[in-house]
N, CA, C and O atoms as a MOPAC input file, in Angstrom:
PM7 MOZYME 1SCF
protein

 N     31.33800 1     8.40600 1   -17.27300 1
 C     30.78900 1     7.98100 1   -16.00400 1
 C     29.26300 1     7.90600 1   -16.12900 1
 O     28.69400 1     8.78200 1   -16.78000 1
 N     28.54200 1     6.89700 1   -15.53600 1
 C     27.36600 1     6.85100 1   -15.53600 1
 C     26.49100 1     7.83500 1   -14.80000 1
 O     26.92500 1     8.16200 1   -13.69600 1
 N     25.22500 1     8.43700 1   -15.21900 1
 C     24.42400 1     9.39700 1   -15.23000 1
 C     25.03300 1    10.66700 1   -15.35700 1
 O     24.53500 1    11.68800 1   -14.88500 1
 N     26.23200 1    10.62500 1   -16.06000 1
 C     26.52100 1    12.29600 1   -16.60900 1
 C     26.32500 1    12.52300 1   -18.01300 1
 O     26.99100 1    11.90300 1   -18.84200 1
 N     25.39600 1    13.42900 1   -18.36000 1
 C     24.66600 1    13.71500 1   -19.96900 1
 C     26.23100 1    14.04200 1   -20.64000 1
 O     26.94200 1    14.51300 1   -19.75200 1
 N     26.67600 1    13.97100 1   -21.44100 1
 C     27.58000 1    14.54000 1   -22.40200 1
 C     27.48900 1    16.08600 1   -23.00100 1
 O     26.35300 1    16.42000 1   -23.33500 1
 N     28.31100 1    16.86000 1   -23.14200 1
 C     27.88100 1    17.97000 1   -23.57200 1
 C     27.95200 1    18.09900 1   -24.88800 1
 O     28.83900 1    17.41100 1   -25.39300 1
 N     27.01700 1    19.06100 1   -25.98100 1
 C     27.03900 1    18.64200 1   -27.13600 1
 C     26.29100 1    20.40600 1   -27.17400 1
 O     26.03400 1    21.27800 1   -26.34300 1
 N     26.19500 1    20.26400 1   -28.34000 1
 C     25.42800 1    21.51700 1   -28.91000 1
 C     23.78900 1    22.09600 1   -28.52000 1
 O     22.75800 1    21.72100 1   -29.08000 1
 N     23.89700 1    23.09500 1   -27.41600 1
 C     22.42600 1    23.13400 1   -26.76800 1
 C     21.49400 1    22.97300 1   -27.93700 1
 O     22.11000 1    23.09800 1   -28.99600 1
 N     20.16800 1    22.72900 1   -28.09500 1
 C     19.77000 1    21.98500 1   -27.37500 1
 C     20.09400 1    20.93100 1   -28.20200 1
 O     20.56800 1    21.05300 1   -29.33200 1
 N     19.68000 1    19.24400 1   -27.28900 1
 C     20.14900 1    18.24600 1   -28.31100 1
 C     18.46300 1    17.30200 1   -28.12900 1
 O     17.58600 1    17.43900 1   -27.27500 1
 N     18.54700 1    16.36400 1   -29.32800 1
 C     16.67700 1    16.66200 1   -29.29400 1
 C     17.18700 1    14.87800 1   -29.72700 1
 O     18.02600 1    14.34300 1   -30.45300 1
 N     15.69400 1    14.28600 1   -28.42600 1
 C     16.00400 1    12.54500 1   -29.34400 1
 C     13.87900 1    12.65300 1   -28.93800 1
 O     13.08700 1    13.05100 1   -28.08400 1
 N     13.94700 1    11.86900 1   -30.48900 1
 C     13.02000 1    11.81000 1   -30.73500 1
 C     12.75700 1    10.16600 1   -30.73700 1
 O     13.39500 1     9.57200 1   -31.60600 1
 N     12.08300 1     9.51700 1   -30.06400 1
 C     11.54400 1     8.15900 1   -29.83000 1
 C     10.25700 1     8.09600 1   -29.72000 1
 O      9.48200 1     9.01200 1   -29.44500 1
 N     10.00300 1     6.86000 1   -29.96700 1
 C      8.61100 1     6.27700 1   -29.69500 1
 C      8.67700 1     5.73100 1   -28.89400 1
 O      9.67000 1     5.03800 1   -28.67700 1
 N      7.47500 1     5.80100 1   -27.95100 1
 C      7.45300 1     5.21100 1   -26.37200 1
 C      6.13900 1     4.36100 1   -26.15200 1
 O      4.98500 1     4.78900 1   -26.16100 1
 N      6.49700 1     3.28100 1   -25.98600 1
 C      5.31500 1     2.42200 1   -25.56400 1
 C      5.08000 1     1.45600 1   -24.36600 1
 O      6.07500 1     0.74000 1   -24.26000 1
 N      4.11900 1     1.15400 1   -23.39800 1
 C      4.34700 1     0.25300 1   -22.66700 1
 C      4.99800 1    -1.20900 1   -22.93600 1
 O      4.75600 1    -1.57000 1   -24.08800 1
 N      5.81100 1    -2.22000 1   -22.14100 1
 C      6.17000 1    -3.34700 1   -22.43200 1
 C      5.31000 1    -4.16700 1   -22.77100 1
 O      4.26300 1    -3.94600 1   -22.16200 1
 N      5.23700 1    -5.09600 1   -23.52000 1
 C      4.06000 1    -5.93800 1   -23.94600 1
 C      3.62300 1    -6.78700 1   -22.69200 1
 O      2.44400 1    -7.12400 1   -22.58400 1
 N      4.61500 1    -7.15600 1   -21.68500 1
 C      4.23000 1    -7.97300 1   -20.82200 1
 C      3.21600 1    -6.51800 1   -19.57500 1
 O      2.63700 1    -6.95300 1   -18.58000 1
 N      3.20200 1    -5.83600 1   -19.70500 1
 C      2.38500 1    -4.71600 1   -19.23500 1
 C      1.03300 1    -4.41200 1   -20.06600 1
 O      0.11200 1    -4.09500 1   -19.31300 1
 N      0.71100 1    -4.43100 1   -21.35300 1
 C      0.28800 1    -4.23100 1   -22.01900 1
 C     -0.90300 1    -5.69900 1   -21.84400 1
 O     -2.13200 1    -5.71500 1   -21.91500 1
 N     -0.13900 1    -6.55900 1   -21.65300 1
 C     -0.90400 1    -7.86700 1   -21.49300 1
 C     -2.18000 1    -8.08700 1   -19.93100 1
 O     -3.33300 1    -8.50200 1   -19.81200 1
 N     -1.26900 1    -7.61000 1   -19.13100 1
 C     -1.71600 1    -7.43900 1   -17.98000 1
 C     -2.60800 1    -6.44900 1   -17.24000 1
 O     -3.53000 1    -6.64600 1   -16.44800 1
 N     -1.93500 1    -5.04100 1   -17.84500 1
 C     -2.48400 1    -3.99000 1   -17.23700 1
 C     -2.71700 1    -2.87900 1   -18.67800 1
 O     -1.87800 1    -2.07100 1   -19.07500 1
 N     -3.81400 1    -3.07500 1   -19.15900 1
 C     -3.35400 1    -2.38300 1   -20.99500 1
 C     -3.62000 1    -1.04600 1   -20.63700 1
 O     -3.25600 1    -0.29400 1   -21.54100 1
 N     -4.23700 1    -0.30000 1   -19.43000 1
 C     -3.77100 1     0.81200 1   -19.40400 1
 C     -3.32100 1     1.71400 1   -18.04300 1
 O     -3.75900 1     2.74200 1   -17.52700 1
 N     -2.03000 1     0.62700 1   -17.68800 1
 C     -1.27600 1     1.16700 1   -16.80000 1
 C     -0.31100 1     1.92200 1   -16.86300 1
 O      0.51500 1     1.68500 1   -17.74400 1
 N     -0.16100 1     2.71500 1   -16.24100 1
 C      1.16700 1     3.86300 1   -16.08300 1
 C      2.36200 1     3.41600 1   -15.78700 1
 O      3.23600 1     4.27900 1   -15.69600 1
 N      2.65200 1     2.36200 1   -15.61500 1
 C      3.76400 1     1.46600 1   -15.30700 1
 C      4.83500 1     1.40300 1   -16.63600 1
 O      4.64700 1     1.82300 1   -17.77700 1
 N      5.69300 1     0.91200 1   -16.22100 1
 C      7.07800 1     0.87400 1   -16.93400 1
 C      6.53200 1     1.29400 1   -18.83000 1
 O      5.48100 1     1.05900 1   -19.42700 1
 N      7.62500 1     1.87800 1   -19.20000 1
 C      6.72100 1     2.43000 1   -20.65900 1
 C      8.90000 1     1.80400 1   -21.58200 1
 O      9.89600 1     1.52700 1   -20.91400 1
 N      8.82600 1     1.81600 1   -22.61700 1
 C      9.74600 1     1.65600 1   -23.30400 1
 C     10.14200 1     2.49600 1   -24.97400 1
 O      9.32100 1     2.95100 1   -25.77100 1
 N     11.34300 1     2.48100 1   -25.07200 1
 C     11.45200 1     3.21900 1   -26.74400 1
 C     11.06400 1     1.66100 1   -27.45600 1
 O     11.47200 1     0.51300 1   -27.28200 1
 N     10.04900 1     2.31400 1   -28.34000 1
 C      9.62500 1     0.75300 1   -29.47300 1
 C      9.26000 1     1.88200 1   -30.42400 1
 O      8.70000 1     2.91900 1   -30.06900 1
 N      9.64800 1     1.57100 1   -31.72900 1
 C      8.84700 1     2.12400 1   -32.98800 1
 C      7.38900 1     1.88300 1   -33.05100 1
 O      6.77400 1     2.66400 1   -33.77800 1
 N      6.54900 1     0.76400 1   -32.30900 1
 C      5.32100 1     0.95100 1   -32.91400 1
 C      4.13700 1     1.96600 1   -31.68400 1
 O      2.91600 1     1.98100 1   -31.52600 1
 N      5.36600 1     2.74200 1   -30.99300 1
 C      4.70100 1     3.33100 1   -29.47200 1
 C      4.32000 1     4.58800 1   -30.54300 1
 O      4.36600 1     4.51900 1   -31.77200 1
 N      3.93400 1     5.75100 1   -29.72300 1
 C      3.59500 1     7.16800 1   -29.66800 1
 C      4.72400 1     7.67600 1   -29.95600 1
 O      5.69200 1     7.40000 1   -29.24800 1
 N      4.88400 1     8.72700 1   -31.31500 1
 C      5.67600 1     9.98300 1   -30.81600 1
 C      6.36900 1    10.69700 1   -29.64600 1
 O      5.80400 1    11.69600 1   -29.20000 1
 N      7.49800 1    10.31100 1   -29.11000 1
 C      7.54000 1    11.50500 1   -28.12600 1
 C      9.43600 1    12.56400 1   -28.45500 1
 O     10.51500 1    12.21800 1   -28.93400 1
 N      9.03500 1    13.53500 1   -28.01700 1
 C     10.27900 1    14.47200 1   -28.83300 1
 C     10.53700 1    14.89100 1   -27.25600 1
 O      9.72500 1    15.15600 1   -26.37000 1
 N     11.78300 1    14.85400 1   -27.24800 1
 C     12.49000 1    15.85700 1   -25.74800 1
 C     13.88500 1    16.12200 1   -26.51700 1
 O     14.52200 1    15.40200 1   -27.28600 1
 N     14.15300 1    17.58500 1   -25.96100 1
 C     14.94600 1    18.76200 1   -25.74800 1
 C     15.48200 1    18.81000 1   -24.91200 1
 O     14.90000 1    18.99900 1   -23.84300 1
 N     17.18200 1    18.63000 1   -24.97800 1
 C     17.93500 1    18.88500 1   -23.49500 1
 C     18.95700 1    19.64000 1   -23.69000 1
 O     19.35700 1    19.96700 1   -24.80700 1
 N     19.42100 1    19.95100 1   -22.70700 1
 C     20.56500 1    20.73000 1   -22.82600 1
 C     21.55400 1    20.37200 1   -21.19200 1
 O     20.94200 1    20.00400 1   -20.19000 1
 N     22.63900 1    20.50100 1   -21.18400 1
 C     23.28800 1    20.77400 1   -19.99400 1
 C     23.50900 1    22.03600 1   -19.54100 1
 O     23.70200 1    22.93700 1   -20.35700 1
 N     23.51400 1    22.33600 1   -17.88200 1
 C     23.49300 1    23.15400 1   -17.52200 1
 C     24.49100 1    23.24800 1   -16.61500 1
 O     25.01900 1    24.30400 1   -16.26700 1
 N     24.75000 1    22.20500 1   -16.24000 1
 C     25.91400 1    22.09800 1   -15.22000 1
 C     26.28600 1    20.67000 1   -14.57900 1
 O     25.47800 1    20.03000 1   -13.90500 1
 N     27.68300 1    20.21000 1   -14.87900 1
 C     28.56900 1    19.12400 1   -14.58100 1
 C     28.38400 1    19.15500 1   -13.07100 1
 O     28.63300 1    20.25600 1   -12.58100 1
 N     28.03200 1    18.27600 1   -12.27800 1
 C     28.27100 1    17.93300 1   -10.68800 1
 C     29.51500 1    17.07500 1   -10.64000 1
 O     30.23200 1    16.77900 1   -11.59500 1
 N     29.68900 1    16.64300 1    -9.07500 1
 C     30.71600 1    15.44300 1    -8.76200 1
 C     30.22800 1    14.31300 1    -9.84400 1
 O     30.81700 1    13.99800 1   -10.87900 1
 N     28.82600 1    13.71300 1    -9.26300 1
 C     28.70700 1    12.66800 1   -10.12500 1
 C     27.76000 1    13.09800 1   -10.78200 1
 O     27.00400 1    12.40400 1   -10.10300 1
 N     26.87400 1    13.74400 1   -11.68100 1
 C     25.58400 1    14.39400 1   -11.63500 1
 C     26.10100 1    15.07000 1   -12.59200 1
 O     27.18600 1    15.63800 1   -12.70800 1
 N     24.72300 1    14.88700 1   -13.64000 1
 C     24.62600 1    16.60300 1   -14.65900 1
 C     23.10900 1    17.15400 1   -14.35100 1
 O     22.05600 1    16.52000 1   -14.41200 1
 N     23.32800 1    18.55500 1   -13.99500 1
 C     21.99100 1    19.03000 1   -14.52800 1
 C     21.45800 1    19.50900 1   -15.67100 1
 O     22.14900 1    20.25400 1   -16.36600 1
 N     20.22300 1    19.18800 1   -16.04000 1
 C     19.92500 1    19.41900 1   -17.25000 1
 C     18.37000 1    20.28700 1   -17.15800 1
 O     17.44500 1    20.36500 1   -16.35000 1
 N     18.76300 1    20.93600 1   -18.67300 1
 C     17.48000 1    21.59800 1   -18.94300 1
 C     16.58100 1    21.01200 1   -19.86400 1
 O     17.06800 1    20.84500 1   -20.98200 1
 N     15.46900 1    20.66900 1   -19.72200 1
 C     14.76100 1    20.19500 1   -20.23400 1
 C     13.58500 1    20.33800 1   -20.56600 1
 O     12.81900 1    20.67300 1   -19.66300 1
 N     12.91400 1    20.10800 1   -22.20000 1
 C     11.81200 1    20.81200 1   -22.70800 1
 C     10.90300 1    19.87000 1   -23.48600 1
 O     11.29000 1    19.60900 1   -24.62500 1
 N      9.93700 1    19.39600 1   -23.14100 1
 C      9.03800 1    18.56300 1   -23.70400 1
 C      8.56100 1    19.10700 1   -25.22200 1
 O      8.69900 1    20.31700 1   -25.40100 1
 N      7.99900 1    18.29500 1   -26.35300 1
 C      6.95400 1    18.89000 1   -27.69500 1
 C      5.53000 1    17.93300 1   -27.35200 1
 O      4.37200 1    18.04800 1   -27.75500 1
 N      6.18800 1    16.94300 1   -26.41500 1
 C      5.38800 1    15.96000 1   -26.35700 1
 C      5.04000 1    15.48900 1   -24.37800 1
 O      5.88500 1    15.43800 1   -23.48400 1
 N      4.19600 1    15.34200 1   -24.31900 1
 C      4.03700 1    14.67400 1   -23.13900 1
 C      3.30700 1    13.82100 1   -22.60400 1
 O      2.39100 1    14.03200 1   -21.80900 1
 N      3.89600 1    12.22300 1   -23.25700 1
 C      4.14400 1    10.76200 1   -23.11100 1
 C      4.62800 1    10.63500 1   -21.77000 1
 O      5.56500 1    11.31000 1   -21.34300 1
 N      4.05300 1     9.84300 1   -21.14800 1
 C      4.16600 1     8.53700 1   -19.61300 1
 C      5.53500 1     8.42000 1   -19.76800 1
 O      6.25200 1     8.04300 1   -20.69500 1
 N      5.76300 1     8.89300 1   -18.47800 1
 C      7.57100 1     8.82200 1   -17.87200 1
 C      8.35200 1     9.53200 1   -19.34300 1
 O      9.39000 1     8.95700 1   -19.67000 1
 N      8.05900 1    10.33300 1   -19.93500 1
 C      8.40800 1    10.39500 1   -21.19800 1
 C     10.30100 1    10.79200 1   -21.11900 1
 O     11.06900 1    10.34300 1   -21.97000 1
 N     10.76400 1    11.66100 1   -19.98100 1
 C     11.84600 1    12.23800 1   -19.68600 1
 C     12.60300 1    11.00900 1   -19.20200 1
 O     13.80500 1    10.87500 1   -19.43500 1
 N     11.64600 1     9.81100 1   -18.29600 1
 C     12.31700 1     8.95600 1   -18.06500 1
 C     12.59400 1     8.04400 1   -18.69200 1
 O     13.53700 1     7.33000 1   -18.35300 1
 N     11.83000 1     7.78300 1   -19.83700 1
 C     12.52000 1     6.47700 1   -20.86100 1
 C     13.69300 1     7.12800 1   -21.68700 1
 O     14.84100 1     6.68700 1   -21.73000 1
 N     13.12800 1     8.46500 1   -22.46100 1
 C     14.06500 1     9.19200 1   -22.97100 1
 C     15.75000 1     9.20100 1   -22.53100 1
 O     16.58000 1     9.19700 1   -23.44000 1
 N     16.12900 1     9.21200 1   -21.31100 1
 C     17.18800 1     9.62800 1   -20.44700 1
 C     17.75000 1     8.17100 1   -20.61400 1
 O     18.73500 1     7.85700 1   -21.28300 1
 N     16.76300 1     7.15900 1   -19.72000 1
 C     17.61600 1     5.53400 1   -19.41400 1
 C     17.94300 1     5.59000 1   -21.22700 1
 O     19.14600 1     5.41700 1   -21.42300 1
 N     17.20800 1     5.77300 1   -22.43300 1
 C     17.44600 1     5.15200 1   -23.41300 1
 C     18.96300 1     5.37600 1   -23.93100 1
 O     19.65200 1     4.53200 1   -24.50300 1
 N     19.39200 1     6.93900 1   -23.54600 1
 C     20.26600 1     7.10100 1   -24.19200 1
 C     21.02400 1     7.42100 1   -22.89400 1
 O     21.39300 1     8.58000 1   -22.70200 1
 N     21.28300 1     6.43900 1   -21.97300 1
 C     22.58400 1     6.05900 1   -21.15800 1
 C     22.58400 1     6.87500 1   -20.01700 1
 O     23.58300 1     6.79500 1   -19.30200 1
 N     21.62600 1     7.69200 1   -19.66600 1
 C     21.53200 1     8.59400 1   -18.48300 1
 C     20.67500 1     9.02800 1   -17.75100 1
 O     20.30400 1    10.18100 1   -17.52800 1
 N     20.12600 1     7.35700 1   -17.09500 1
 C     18.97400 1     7.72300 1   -16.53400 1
 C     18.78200 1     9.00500 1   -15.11900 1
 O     19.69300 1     9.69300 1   -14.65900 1
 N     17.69000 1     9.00700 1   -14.79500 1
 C     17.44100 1    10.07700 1   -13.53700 1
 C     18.01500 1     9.83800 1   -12.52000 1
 O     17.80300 1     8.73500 1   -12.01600 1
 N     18.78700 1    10.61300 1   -11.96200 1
 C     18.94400 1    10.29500 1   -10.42200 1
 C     18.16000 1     9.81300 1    -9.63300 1
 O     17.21300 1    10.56000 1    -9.38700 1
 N     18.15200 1     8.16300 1    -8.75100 1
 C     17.36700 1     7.80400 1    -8.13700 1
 C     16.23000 1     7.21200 1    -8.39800 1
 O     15.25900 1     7.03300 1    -7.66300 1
 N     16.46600 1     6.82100 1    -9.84600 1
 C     15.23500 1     6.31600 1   -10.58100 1
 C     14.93100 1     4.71700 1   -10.88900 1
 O     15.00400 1     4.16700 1   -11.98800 1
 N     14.55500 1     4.09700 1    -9.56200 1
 C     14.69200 1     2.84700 1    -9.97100 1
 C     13.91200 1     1.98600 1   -10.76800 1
 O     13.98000 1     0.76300 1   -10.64100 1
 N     13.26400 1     2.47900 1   -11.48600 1
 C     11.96100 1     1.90000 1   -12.07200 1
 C     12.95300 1     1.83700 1   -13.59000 1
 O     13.04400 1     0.71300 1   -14.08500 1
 N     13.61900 1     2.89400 1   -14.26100 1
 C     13.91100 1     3.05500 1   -15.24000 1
 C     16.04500 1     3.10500 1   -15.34100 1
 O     16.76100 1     2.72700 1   -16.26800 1
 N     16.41700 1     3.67700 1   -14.07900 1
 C     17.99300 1     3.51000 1   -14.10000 1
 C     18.27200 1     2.35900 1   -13.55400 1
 O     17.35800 1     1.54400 1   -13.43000 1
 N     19.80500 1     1.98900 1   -13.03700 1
 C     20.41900 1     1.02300 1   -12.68300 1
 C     20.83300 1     1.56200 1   -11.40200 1
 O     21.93100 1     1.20000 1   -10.98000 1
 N     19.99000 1     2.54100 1   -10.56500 1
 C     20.44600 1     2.28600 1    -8.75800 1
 C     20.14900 1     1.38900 1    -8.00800 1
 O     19.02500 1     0.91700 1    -7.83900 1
 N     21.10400 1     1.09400 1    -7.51600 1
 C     20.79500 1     0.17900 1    -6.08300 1
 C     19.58000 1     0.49400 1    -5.21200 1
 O     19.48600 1     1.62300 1    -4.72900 1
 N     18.93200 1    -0.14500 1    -5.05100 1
 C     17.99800 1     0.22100 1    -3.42300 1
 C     18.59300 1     0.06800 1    -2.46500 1
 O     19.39700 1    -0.85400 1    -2.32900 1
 N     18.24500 1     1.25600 1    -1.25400 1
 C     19.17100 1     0.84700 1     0.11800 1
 C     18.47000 1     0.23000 1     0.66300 1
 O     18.79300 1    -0.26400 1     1.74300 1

């Protein structure tokens, strides 16, 4: 189901490079706006773990090495589980 983390062996660690979109980069070269996993971005390392299964919802624990722009939030959409309520980076609806 979408936005529930998988459980796996605490902690579980994804290490990406995060960079703004080029069409951001073009426009606004140093805006805080939408950021992406690209190999030629910054280092960024996050640490998660689950803590607890909801109805639709996992909570998670989470531990930065690095702290990169939206860094938890590219991290999460990249690997299939973005934030609750996060429309900049998940797939929610706006009401």
């Amino acid at each position: 189901m979408a936005g529930i983390a998988p459980d796996g062996p605490p902690p579980i660690q994804i290490t990406r490079c995060i960079r703004a979109s080029e069409r951001q980069q073009e426009v606004f070269p140093c805006s805080i706006i939408k950021r992406k996993v690209d190999s030629r971005g910054v280092k960024a390392v996050t640490h998660y773990s689950v803590v607890k299964h909801l109805e639709n919802k996992t909570l998670l624990s989470l531990k930065l090495e690095t702290g990169r722009t939206h860094q938890i939030r590219v991290h999460m959409a990249h690997i299939g589980h973005s934030l609750y309520g996060d429309f900049l980076y998940g797939n929610e609806e706006k009401d």
